[in-house]
mmCIF file of C-alpha atoms in Angstrom:
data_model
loop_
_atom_site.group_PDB
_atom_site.id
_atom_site.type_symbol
_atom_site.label_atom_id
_atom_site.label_comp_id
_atom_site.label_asym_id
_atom_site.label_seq_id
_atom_site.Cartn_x
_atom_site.Cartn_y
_atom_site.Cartn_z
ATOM 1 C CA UNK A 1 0.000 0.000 0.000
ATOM 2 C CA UNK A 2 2.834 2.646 0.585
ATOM 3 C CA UNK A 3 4.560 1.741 -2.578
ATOM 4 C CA UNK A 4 1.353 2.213 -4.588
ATOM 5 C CA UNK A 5 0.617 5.771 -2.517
ATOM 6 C CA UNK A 6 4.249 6.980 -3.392
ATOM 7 C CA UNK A 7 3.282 6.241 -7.080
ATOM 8 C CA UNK A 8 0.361 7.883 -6.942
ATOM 9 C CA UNK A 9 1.876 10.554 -5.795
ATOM 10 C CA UNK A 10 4.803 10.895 -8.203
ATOM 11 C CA UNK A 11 2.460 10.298 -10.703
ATOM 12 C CA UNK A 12 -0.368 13.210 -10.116
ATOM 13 C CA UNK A 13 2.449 15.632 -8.604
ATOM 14 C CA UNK A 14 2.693 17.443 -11.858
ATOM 15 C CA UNK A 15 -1.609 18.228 -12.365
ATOM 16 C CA UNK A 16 -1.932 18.806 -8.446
ATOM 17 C CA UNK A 17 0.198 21.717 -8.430
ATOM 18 C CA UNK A 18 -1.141 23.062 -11.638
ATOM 19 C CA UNK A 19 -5.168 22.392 -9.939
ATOM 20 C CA UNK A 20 -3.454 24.205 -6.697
ATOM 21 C CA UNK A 21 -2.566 27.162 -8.689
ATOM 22 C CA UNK A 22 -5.777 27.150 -10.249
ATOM 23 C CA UNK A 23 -7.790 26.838 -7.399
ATOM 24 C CA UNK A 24 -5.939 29.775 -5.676
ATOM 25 C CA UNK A 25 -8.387 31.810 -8.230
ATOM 26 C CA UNK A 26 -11.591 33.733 -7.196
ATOM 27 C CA UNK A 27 -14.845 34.084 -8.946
ATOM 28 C CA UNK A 28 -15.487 37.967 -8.032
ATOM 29 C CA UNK A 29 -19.801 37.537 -8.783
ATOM 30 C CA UNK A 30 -19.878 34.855 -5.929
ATOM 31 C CA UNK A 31 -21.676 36.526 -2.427
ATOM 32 C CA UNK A 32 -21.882 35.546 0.674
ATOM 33 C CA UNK A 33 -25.379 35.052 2.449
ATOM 34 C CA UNK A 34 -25.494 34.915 6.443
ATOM 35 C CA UNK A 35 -28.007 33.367 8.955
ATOM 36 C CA UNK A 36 -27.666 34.853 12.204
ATOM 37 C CA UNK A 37 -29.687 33.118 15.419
ATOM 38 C CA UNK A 38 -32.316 34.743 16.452
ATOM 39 C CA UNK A 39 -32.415 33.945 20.130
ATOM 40 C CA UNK A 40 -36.218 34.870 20.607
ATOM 41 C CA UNK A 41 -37.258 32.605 17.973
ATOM 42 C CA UNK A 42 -35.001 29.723 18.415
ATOM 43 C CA UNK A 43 -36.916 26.306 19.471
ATOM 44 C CA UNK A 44 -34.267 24.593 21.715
ATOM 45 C CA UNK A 45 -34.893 20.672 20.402
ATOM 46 C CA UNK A 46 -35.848 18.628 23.093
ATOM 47 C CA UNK A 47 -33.891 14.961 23.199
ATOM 48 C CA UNK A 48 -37.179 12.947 22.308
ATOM 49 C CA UNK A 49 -37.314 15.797 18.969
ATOM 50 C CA UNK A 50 -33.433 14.811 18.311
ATOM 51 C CA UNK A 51 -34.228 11.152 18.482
ATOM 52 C CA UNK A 52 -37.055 11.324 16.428
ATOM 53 C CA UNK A 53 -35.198 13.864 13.509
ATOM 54 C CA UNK A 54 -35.026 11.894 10.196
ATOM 55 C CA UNK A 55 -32.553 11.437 8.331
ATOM 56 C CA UNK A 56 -32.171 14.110 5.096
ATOM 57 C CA UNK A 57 -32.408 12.224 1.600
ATOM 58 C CA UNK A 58 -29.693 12.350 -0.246
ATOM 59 C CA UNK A 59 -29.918 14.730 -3.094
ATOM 60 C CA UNK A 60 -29.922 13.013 -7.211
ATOM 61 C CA UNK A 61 -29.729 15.023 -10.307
ATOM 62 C CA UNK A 62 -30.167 14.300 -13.587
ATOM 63 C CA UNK A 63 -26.977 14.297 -16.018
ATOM 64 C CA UNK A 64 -28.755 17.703 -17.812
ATOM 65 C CA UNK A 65 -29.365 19.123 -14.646
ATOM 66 C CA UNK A 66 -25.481 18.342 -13.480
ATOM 67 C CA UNK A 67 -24.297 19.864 -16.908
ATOM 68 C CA UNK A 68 -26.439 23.028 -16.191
ATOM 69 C CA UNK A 69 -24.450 23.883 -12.493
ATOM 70 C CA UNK A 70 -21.519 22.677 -14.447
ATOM 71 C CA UNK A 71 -21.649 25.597 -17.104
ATOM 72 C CA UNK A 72 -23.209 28.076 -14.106
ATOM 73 C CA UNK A 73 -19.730 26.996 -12.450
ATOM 74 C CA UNK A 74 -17.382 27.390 -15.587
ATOM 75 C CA UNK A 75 -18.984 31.054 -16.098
ATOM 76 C CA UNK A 76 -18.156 31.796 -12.613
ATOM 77 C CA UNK A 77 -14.417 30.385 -12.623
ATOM 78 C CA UNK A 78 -13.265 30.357 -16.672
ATOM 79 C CA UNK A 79 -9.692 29.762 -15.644
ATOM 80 C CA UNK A 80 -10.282 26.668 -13.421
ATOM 81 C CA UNK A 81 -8.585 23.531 -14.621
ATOM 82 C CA UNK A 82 -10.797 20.409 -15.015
ATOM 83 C CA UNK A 83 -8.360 16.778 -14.052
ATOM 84 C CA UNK A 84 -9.230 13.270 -14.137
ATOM 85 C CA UNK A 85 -7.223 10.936 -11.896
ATOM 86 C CA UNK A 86 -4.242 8.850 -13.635
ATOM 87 C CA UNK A 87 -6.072 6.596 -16.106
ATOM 88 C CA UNK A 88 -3.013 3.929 -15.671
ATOM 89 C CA UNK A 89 -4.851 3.607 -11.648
ATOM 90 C CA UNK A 90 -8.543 3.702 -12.607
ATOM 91 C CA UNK A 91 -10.011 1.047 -10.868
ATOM 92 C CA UNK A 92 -7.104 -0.433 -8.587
ATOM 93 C CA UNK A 93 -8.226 0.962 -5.427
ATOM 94 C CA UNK A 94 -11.850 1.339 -5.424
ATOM 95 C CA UNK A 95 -13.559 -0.709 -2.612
ATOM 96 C CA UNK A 96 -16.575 0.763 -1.837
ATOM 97 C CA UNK A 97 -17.447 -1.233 0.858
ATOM 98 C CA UNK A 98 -18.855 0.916 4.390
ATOM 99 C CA UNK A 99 -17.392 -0.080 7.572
ATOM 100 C CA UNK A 100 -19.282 0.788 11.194
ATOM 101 C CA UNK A 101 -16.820 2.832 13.158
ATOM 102 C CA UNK A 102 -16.436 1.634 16.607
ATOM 103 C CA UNK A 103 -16.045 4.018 18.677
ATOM 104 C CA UNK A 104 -16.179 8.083 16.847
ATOM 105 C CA UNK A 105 -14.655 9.645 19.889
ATOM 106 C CA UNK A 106 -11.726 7.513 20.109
ATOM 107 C CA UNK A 107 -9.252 8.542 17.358
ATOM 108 C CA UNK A 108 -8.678 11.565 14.635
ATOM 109 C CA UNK A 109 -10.838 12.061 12.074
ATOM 110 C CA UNK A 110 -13.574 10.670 13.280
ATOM 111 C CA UNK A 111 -13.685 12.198 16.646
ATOM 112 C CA UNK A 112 -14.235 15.667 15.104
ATOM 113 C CA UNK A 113 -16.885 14.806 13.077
ATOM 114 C CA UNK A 114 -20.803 14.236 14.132
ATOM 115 C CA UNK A 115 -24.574 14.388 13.458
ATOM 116 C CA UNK A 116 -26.544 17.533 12.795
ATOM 117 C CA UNK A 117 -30.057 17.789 13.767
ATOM 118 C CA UNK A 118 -32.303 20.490 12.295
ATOM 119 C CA UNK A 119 -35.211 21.976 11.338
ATOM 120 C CA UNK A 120 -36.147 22.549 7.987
ATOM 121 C CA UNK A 121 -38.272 25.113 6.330
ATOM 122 C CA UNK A 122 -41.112 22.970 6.707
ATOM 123 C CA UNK A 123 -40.695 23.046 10.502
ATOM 124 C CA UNK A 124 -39.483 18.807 9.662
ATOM 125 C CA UNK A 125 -36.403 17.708 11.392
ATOM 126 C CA UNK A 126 -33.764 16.145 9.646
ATOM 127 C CA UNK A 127 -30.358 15.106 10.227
ATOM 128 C CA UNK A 128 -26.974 15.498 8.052
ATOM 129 C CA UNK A 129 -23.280 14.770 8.711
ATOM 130 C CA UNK A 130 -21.069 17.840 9.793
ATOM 131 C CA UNK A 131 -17.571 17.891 11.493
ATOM 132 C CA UNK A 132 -15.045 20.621 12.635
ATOM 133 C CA UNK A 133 -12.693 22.191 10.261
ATOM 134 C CA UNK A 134 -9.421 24.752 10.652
ATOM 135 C CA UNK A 135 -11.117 26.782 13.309
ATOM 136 C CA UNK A 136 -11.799 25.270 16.980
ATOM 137 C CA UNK A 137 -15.327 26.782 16.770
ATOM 138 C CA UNK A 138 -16.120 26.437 13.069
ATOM 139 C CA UNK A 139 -18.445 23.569 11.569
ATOM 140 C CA UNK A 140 -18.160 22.301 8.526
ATOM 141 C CA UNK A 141 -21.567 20.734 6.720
ATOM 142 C CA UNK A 142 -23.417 20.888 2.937
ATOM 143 C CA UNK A 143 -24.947 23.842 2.299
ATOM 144 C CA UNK A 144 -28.133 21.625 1.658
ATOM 145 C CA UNK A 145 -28.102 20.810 4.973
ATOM 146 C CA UNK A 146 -28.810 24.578 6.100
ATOM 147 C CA UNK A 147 -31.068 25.856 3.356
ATOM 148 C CA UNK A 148 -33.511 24.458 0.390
ATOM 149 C CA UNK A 149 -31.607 24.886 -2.537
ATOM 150 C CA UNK A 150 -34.996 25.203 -4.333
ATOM 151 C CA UNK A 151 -36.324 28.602 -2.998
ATOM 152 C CA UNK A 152 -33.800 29.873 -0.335
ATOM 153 C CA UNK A 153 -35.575 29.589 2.517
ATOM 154 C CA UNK A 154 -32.816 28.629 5.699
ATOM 155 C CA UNK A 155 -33.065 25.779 8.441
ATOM 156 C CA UNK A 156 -32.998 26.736 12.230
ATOM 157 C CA UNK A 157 -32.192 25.033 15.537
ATOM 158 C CA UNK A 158 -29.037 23.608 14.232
ATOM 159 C CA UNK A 159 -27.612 21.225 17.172
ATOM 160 C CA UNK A 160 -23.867 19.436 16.081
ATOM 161 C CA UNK A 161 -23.554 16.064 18.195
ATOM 162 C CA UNK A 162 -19.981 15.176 18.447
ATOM 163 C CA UNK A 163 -18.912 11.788 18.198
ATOM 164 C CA UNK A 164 -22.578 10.312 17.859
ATOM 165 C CA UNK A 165 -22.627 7.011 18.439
ATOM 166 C CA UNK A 166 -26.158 5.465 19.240
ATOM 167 C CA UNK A 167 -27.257 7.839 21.208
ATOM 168 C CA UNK A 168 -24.149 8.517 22.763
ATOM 169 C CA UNK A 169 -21.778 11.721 22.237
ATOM 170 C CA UNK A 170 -19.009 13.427 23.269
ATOM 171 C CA UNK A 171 -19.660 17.197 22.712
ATOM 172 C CA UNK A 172 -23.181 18.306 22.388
ATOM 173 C CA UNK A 173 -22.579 22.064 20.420
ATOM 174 C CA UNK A 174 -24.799 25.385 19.749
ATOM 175 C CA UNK A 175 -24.654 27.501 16.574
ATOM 176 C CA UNK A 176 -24.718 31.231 16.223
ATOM 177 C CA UNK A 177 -24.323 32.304 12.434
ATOM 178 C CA UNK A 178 -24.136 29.938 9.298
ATOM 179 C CA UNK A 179 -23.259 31.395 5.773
ATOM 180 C CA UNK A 180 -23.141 29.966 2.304
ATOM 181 C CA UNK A 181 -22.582 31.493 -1.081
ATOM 182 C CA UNK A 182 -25.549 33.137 -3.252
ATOM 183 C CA UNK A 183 -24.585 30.770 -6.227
ATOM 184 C CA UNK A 184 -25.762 27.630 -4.010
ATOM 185 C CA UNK A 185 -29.460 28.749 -5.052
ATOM 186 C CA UNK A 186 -29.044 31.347 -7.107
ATOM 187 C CA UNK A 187 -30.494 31.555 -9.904
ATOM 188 C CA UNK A 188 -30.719 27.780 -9.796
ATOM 189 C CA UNK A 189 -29.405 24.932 -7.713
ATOM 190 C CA UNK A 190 -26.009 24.308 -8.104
ATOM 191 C CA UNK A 191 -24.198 21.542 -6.142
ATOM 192 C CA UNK A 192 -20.801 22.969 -7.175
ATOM 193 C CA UNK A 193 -21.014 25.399 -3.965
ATOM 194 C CA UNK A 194 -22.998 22.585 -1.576
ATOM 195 C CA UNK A 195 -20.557 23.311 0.909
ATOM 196 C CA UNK A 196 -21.444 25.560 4.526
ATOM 197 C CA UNK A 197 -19.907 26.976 7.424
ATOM 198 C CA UNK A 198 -21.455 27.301 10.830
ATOM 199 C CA UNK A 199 -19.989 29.353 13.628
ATOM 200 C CA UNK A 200 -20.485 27.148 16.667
ATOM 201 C CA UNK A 201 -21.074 28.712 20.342
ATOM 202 C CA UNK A 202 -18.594 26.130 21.631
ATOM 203 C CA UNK A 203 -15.034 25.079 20.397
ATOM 204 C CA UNK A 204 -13.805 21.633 19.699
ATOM 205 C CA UNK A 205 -12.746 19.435 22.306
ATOM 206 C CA UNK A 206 -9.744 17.653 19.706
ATOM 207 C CA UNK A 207 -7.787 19.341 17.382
ATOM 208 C CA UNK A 208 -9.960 20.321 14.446
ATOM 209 C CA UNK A 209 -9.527 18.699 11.006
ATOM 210 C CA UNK A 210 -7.708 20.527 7.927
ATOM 211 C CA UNK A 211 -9.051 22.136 4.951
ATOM 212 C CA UNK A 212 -7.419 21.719 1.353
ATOM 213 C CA UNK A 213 -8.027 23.285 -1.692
ATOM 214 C CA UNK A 214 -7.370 21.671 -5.144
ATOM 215 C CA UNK A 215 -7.589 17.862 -5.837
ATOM 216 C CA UNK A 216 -6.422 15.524 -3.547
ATOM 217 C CA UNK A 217 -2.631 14.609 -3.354
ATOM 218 C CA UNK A 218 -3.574 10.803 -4.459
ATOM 219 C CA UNK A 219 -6.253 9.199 -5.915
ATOM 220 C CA UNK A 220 -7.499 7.026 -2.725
ATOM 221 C CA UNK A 221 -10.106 9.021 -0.972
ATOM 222 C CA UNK A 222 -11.967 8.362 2.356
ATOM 223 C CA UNK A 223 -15.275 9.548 2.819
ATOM 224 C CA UNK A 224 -17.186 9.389 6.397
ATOM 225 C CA UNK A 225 -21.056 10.403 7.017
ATOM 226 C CA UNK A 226 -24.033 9.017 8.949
ATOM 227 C CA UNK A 227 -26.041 7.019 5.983
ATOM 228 C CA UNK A 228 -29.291 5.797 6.459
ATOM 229 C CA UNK A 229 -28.766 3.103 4.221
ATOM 230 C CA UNK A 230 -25.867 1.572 6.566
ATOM 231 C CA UNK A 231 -26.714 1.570 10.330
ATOM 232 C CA UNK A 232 -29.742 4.088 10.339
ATOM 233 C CA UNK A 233 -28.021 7.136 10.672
ATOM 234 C CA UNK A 234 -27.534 6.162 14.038
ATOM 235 C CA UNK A 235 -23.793 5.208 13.804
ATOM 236 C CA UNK A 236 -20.537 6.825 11.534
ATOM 237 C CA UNK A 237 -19.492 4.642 8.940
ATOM 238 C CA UNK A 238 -16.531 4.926 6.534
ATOM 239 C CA UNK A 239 -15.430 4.127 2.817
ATOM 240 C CA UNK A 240 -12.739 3.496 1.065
ATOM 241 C CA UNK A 241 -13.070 4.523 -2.459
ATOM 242 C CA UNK A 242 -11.086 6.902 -5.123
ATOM 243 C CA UNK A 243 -11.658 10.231 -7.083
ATOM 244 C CA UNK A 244 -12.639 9.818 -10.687
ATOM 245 C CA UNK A 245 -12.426 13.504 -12.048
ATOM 246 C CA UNK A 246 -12.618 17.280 -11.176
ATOM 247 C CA UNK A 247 -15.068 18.787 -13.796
ATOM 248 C CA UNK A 248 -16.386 22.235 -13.694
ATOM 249 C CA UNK A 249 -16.571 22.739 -9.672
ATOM 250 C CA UNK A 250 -17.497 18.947 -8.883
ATOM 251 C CA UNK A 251 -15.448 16.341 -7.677
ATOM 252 C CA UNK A 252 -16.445 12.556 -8.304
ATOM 253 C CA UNK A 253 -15.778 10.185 -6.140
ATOM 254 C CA UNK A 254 -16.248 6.060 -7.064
ATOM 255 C CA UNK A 255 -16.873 3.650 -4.781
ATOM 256 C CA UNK A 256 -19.272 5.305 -2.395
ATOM 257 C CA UNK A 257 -22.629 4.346 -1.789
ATOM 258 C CA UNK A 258 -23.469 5.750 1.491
ATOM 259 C CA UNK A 259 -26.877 7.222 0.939
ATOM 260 C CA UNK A 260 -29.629 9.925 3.244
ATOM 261 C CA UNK A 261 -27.954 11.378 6.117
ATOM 262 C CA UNK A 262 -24.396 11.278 4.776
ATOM 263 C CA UNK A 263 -25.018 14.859 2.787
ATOM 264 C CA UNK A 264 -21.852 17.176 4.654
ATOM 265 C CA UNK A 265 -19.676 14.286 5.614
ATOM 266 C CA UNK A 266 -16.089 14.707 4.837
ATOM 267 C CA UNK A 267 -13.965 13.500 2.298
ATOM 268 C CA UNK A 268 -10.469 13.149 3.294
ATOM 269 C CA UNK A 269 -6.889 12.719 1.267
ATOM 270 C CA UNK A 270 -4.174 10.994 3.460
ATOM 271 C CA UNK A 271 -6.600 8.840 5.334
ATOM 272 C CA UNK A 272 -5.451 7.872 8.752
ATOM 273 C CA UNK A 273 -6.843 6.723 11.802
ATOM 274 C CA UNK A 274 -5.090 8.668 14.595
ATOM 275 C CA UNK A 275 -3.643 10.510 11.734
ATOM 276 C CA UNK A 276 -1.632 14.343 12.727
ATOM 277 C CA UNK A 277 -0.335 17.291 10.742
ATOM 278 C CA UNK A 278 -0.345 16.586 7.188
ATOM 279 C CA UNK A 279 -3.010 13.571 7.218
ATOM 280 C CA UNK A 280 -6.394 13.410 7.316
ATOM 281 C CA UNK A 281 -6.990 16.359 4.925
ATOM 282 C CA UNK A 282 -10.789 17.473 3.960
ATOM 283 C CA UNK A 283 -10.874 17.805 -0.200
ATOM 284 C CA UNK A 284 -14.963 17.447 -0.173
ATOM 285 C CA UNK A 285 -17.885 16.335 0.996
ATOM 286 C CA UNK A 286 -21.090 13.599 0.376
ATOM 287 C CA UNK A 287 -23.263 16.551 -1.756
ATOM 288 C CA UNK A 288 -25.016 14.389 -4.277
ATOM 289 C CA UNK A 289 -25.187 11.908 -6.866
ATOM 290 C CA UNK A 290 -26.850 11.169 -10.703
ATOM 291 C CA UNK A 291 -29.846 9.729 -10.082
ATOM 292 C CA UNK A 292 -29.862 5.813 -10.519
ATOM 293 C CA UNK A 293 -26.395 5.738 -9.140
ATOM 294 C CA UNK A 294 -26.153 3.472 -6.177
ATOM 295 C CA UNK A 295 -21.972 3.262 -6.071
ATOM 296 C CA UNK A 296 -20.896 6.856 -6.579
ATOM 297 C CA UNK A 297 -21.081 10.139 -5.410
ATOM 298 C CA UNK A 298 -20.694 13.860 -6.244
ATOM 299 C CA UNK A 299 -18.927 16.620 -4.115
ATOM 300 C CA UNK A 300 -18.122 20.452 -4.534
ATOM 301 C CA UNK A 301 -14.125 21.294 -5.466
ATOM 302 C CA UNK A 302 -12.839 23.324 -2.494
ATOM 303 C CA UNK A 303 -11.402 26.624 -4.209
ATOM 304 C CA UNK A 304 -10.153 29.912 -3.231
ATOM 305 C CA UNK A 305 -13.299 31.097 -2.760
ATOM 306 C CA UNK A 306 -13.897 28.060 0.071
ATOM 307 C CA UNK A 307 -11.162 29.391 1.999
ATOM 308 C CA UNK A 308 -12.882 32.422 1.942
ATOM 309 C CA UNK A 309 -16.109 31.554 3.246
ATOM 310 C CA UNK A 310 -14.607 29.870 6.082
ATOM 311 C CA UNK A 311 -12.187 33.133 7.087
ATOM 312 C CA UNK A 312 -15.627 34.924 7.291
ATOM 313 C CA UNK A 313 -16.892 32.787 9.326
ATOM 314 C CA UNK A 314 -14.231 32.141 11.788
ATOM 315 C CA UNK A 315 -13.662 35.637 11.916
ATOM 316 C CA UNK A 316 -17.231 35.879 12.906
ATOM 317 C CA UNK A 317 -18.243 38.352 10.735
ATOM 318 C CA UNK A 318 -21.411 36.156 9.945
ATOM 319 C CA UNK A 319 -22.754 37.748 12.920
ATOM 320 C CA UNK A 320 -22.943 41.494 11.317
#
C-alpha cells in the first residue's frame, strides 16, 4: 500500500500543483449570504425531537441538470482547470465497501466529526453529517443541509452532536451564524457550492480537522457520514473509495454508496486513523449523486473562494 501511494503521488504531482494554482483563483460575482440566530425565535430541540429527527435524503440530479451547475460553475471560474485521476490507476483501489466505526470519539478524524439535527423550512427535522474544520469553533456541513436549494428559505435550531454514536456523544454544540454562497441557489441549484460553514457557540474538544483546496494529493479518498442506508443514521461509517475527475466545480468520487444522512460528511486525502499534521486532509464532501447511481457520489471542489467563506466565518463576521 505505501509503494502504490508513493506512485500515486509521483504520478499526479505534476496536475496537483497546476489544480493548486488554479484553485488559488476567485470568482469575483460569488456573495456571501449569512443566517444569524435569532435567540427569541429559536426552538431549543428537546432529546425525544433529536431522536425522532429523520434522516435528510440524499440529493440526485439528472446528467442535464449536473451539466447546467456545471456551465453556471465554468462562467463563474473560466480559468479553473478540469483533471481526471491517472487513467493507468482507474479502478485499482476502489472498494466501496462501508465499515461501522467503533467508537467516533476515540481517534482523529472521526472524533471531530458528528450528526446535525435540524429543522427545515417545513418546521421537519432532519439530520446530516457535519464535522469541525481549521477553526476550533467552526463547523463544517453541505450547504443543503442549512437551506432548500430550491427557494432559499434557511433551516434553524441547528444542534452538532460530536462523536454520535447510538445515542451517545461526546460534545453536544450550539450555533450562532451559518453562511453559504448566493450561487448555491441562485439563480438555480447548483451543487458545485454545496458546501457551509457554521460558527459554533462552543469550540472543539480535539484538534480540528484541515481544509485543502485543489484535488487531492492521491487518488485514494476516504469519505465518512451518517447514511441511512448503513446503520440508520444512528452510527458513523466509513469508505474506502477513489476520485474519478474534477469537472467544472465537482469532484467525483467512485466507490461510495453511502446514501440519506451522509449529505456534509467529509472527504479526506491521506486517510489515517489517529492521523496528525499533514493527514487526514478534507478535499470534499457527500453533496449528491446522478440519479440511478447506487456506487458513486458527487462533491463540490474546495477553491479559493472556500477558503474564503470559512475566514468569514471564523472571523465571525457572519454575525454582522
Amino acid at each position: 500500500m505505501t509503494t502504490l501511494h508513493g506512485a500515486l503521488r509521483r504520478s499526479t504531482a505534476a496536475l496537483l500543483s497546476l489544480a493548486l494554482a488554479a484553485s488559488a483563483t476567485s470568482a469575483a460575482d460569488l456573495k456571501i449570504e449569512n443566517l444569524k440566530k435569532d435567540k427569541a425565535s429559536e426552538k431549543p430541540l428537546t432529546a425525544d425531537e433529536i431522536k425522532a429527527a429523520k434522516p435528510m435524503p440524499s440529493k440526485e440530479v439528472s446528467p442535464e441538470e449536473l451539466e447546467q451547475m456545471r456551465a453556471r460553475f465554468r462562467a463563474l471560474n473560466p480559468g479553473l482547470l478540469n483533471l481526471k485521476a491517472d487513467p493507468g490507476k482507474q479502478g485499482s483501489l476502489v472498494k466501496g465497501v462501508p465499515e461501522k466505526v467503533a467508537d467516533p470519539s476515540a481517534a482523529a478524524p472521526y472524533w471531530s466529526t458528528g450528526r446535525l439535527v435540524f429543522r427545515d423550512d417545513d418546521g421537519d427535522l432532519s439530520t446530516c453529517t457535519a464535522q469541525f474544520v481549521e477553526d476550533a469553533a467552526v463547523i463544517l456541513t453541505a450547504a443543503h443541509c442549512v437551506m432548500n436549494e430550491k427557494n432559499g428559505e434557511w433551516f434553524s435550531d441547528f444542534v452538532f452532536d460530536r462523536a454520535y454514536n447510538d445515542g451517545q456523544k461526546a460534545q453536544t454544540v450550539g450555533w450562532r451564524c451559518v453562511s453559504l454562497f448566493d450561487a448555491f441557489h441562485d439563480p438555480d441549484p447548483n451543487y458545485a457550492y454545496d458546501y457551509a460553514f457554521i460558527l459554533a457557540d462552543k469550540t472543539d474538544d480535539q484538534a480540528p480537522l484541515d481544509l485543502a483546496t485543489g484535488t487531492p494529493a492521491t487518488s485514494a479518498l476516504t469519505a465518512i457520514g451518517y447514511p441511512d442506508n448503513f446503520g440508520g443514521s444512528e452510527f458513523l461509517y466509513k469508505v474506502d473509495g477513489e476520485w474519478a475527475e474534477v469537472l467544472d466545480g465537482i469532484v467525483t468520487m467512485k466507490g461510495n454508496p453511502m446514501r440519506s444522512g451522509n449529505s456534509g460528511g467529509a472527504w479526506f486525502t491521506d486517510f489515517k486513523v489517529g492521523g496528525g499534521s499533514g493527514e487526514n486532509r478534507v478535499i470534499s464532501l457527500n453533496s449528491h449523486h446522478i440519479e440511478g447511481n447506487t456506487e458513486d457520489e458527487n462533491g463540490p471542489l474546495f477553491t479559493a473562494d472556500t477558503n474564503r467563506l470559512l475566514q468569514h466565518v471564523a472571523t465571525a463576521r457572519c454575525l454582522d
